[in-house]
Tab-separated table of C-alpha atoms in Angstrom:
chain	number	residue	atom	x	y	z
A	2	UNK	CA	-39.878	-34.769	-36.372
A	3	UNK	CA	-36.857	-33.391	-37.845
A	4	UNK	CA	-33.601	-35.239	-38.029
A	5	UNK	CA	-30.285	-33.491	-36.843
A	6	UNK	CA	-26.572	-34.033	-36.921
A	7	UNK	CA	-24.918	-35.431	-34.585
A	8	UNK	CA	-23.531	-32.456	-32.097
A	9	UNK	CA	-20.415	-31.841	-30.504
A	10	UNK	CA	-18.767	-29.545	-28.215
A	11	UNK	CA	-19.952	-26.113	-28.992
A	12	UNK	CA	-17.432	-22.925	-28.925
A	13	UNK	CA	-20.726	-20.751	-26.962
A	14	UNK	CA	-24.345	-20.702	-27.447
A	15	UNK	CA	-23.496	-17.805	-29.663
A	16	UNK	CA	-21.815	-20.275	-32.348
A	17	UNK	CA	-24.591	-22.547	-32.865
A	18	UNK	CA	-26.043	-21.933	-36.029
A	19	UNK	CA	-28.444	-24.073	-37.275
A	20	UNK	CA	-29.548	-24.780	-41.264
A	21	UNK	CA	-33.053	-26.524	-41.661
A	22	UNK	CA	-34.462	-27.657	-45.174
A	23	UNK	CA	-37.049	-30.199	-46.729
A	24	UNK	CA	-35.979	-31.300	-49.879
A	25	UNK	CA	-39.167	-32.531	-51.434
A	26	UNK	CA	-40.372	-34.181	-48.485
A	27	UNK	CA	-37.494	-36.276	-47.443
A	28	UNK	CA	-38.042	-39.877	-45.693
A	29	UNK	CA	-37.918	-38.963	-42.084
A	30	UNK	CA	-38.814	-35.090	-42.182
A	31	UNK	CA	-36.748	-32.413	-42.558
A	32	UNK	CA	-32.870	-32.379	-42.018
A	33	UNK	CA	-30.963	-30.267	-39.511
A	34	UNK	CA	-27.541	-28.566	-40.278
A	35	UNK	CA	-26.120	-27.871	-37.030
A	36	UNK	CA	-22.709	-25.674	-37.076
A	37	UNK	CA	-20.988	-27.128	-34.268
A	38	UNK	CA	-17.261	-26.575	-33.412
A	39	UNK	CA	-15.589	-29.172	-35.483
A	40	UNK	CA	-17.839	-28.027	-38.305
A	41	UNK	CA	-16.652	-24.312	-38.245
A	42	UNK	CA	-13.018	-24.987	-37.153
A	43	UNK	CA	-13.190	-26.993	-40.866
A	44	UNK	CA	-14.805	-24.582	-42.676
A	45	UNK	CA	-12.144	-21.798	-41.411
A	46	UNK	CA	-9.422	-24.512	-42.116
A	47	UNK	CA	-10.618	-24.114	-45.763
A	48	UNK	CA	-10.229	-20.559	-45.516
A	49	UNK	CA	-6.824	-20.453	-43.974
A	50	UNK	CA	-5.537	-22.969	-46.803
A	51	UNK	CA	-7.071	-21.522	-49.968
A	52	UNK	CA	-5.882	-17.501	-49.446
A	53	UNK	CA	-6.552	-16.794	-53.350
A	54	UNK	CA	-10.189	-18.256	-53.092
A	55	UNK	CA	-10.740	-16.459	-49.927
A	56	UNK	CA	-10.045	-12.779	-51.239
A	57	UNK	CA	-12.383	-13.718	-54.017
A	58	UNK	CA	-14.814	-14.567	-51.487
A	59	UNK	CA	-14.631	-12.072	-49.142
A	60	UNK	CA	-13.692	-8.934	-51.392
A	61	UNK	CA	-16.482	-6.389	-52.494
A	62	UNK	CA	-17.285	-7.944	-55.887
A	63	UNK	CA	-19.083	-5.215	-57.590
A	64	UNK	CA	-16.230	-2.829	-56.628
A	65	UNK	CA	-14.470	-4.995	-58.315
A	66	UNK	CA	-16.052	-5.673	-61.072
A	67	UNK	CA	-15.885	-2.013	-62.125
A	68	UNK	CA	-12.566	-1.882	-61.967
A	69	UNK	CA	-12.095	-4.550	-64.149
A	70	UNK	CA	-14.564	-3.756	-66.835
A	71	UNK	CA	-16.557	-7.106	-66.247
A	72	UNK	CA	-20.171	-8.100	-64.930
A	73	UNK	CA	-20.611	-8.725	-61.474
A	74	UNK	CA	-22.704	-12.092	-62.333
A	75	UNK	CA	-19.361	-13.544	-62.982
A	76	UNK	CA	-17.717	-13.375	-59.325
A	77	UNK	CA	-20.948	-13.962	-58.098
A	78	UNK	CA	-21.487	-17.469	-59.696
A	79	UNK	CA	-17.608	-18.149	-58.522
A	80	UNK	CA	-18.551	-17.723	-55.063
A	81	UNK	CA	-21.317	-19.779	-55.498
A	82	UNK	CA	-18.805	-22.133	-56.869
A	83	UNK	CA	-16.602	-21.717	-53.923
A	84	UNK	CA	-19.258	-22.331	-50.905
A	85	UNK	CA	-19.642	-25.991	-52.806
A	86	UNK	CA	-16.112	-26.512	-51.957
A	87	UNK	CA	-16.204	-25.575	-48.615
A	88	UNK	CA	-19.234	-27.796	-47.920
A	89	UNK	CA	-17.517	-30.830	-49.744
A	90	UNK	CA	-14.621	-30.128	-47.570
A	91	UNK	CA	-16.689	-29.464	-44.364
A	92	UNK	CA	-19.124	-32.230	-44.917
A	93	UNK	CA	-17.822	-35.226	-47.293
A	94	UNK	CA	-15.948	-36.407	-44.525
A	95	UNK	CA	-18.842	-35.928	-41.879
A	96	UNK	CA	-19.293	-38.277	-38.800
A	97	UNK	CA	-23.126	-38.320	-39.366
A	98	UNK	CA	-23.889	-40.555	-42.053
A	99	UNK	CA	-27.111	-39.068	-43.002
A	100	UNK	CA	-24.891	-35.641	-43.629
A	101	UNK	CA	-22.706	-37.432	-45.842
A	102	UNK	CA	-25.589	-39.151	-48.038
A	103	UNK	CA	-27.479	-36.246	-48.444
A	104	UNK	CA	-24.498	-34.022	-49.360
A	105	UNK	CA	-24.137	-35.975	-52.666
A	106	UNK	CA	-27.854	-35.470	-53.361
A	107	UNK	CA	-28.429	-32.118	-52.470
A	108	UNK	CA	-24.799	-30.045	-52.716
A	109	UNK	CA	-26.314	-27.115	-53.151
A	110	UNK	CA	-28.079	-26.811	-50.161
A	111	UNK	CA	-24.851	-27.041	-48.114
A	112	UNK	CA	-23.391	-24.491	-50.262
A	113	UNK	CA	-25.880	-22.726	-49.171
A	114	UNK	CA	-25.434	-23.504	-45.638
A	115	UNK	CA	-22.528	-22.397	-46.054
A	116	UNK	CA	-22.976	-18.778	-47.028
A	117	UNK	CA	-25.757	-18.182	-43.958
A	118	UNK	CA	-22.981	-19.934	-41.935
A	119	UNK	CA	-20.509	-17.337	-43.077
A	120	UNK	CA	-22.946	-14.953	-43.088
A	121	UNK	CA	-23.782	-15.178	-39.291
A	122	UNK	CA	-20.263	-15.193	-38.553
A	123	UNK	CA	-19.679	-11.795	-40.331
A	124	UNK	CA	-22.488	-10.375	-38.254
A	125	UNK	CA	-21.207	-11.771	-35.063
A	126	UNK	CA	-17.644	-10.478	-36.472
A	127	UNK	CA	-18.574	-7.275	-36.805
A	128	UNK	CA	-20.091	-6.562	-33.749
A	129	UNK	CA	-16.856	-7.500	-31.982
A	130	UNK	CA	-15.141	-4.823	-33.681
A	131	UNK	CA	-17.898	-2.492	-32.376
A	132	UNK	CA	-16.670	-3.752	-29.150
A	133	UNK	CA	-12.935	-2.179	-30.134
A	134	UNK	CA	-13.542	0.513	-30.993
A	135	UNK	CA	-11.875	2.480	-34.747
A	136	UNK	CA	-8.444	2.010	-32.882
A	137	UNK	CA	-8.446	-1.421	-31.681
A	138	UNK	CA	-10.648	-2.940	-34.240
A	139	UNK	CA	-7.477	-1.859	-36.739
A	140	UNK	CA	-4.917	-3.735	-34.832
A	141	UNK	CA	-3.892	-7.065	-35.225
A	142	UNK	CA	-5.189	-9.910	-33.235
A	143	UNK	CA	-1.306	-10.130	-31.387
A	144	UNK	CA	-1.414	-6.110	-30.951
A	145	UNK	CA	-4.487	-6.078	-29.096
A	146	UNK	CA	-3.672	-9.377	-26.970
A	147	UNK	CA	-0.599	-7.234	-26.081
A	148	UNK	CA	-1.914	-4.225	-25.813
A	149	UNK	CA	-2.813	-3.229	-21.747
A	150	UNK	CA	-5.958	-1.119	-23.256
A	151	UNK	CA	-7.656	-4.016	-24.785
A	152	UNK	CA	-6.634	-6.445	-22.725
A	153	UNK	CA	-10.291	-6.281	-21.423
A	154	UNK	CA	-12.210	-6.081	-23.968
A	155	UNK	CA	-10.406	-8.770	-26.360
A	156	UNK	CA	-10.760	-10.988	-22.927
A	157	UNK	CA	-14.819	-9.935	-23.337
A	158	UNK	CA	-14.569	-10.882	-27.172
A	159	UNK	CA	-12.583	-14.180	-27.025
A	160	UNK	CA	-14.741	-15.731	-23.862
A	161	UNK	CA	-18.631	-15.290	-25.834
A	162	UNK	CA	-16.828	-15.511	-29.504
A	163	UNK	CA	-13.740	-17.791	-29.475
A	164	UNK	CA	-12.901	-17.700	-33.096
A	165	UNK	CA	-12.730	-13.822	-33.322
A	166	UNK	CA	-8.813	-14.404	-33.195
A	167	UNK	CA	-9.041	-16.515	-36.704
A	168	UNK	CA	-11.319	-14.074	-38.122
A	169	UNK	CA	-9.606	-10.898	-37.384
A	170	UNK	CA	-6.638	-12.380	-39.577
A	171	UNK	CA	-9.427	-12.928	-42.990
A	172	UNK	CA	-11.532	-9.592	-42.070
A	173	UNK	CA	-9.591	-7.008	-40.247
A	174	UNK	CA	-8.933	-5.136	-43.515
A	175	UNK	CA	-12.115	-5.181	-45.371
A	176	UNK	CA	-14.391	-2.334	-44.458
A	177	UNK	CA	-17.269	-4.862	-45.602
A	178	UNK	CA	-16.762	-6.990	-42.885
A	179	UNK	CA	-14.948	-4.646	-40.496
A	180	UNK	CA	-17.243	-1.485	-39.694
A	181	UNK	CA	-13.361	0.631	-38.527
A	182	UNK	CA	-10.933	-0.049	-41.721
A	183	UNK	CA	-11.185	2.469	-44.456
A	184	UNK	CA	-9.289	0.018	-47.110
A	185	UNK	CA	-8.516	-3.766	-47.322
A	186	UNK	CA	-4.843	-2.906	-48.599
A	187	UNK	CA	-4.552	0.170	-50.232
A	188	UNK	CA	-1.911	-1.212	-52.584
A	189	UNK	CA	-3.509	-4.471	-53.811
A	190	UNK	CA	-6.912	-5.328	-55.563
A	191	UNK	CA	-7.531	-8.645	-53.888
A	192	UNK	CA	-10.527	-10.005	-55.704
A	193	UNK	CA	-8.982	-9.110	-59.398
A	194	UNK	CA	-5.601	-10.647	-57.782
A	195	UNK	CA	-7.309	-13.808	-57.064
A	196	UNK	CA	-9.446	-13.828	-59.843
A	197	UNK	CA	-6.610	-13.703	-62.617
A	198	UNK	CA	-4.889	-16.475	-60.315
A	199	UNK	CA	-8.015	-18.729	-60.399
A	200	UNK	CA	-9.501	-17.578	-64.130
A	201	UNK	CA	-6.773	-16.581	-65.831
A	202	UNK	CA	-8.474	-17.126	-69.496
A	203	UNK	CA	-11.794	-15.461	-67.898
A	204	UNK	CA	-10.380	-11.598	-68.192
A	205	UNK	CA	-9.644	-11.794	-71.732
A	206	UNK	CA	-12.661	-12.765	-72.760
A	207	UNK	CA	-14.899	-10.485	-70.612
């Protein structure tokens, strides 16, 4: 029998993700990551507050690479690096004590959490922006809530998927994570951006 976090209110059935791992047969089975509302609103909080980390994270790291003459490996290993801070930050402060124990044991595995968390909301993401359409899945989150012609179908959106709104404002640019936009900003490298910000010694030595 598998243990599992304590729930709470769900956004929609749509939301709730669920993680499941055995780490080397753990005393009462297998524990159960369950993203509920609280646990996503904190994990977007992170995002919100950390806008360097978050182009780093989100940006098309290979692309990037190229441009800046280095190996992919390293922006890879620094997102790896940044889902452990969004699971210390989602997690250390959990109300389920069994979360909060087995975070210190096993971080990685709610980094990893993490990343299929993000990973699900991307694909849920996207298919919003199917919904739009390539005109309204290029306008703002406030332009399409005033908007008469998508008054409908950001209604549709928002009632299954109630965090499109805070996504639209991370992904609406990136043609990784929205199918419509040909460019994140056609005047600004993100990732290399953040990357100098974060690593500033890193560049040089690459």
């Amino acid at each position: 029998m598998s243990r599992s976090t304590q729930p709470a209110d769900d956004y929609n059935d749509d939301l709730d993700d669920i993680d499941e791992f055995d780490e080397n047969g753990m005393p009462g089975g297998p524990l159960t990551i369950k993203w509920t509302s609280e646990r996503t609103d904190r994990l977007l909080d992170w995002l919100e507050q950390n806008v360097q980390k978050r182009h780093l994270l989100f940006s098309n790291s290979q692309e990037d690479a190229n441009k800046e003459s280095r190996k992919k490996g390293q922006a890879k290993l620094s997102k790896v690096t940044i889902h452990g801070e969004i699971a210390q930050f989602v997690f250390s402060g959990d109300r389920d004590p069994v979360i909060r124990s087995t975070l210190k044991a096993n971080p990685g595995r709610f980094a990893k959490a993490v990343d299929n968390h993000i990973a699900s909301l991307k694909k849920k993401y996207r298919q919003s922006c199917t919904t739009l359409g390539h005109t309204g899945a290029g306008l703002t989150f406030d332009q399409l809530e005033g908007n008469p012609d998508y008054k409908g179908p950001i209604g549709v959106i928002t009632t299954k998927f109630k965090i499109f709104n805070r996504l639209h404002g991370f992904w609406q640019k990136i043609p990784n994570y929205n199918p419509f936009t040909t460019s994140s900003d056609p005047d600004q490298d993100h990732e290399a951006q953040a990357f100098d910000m974060l690593f500033p010694n890193k560049r040089s030595r690459s």
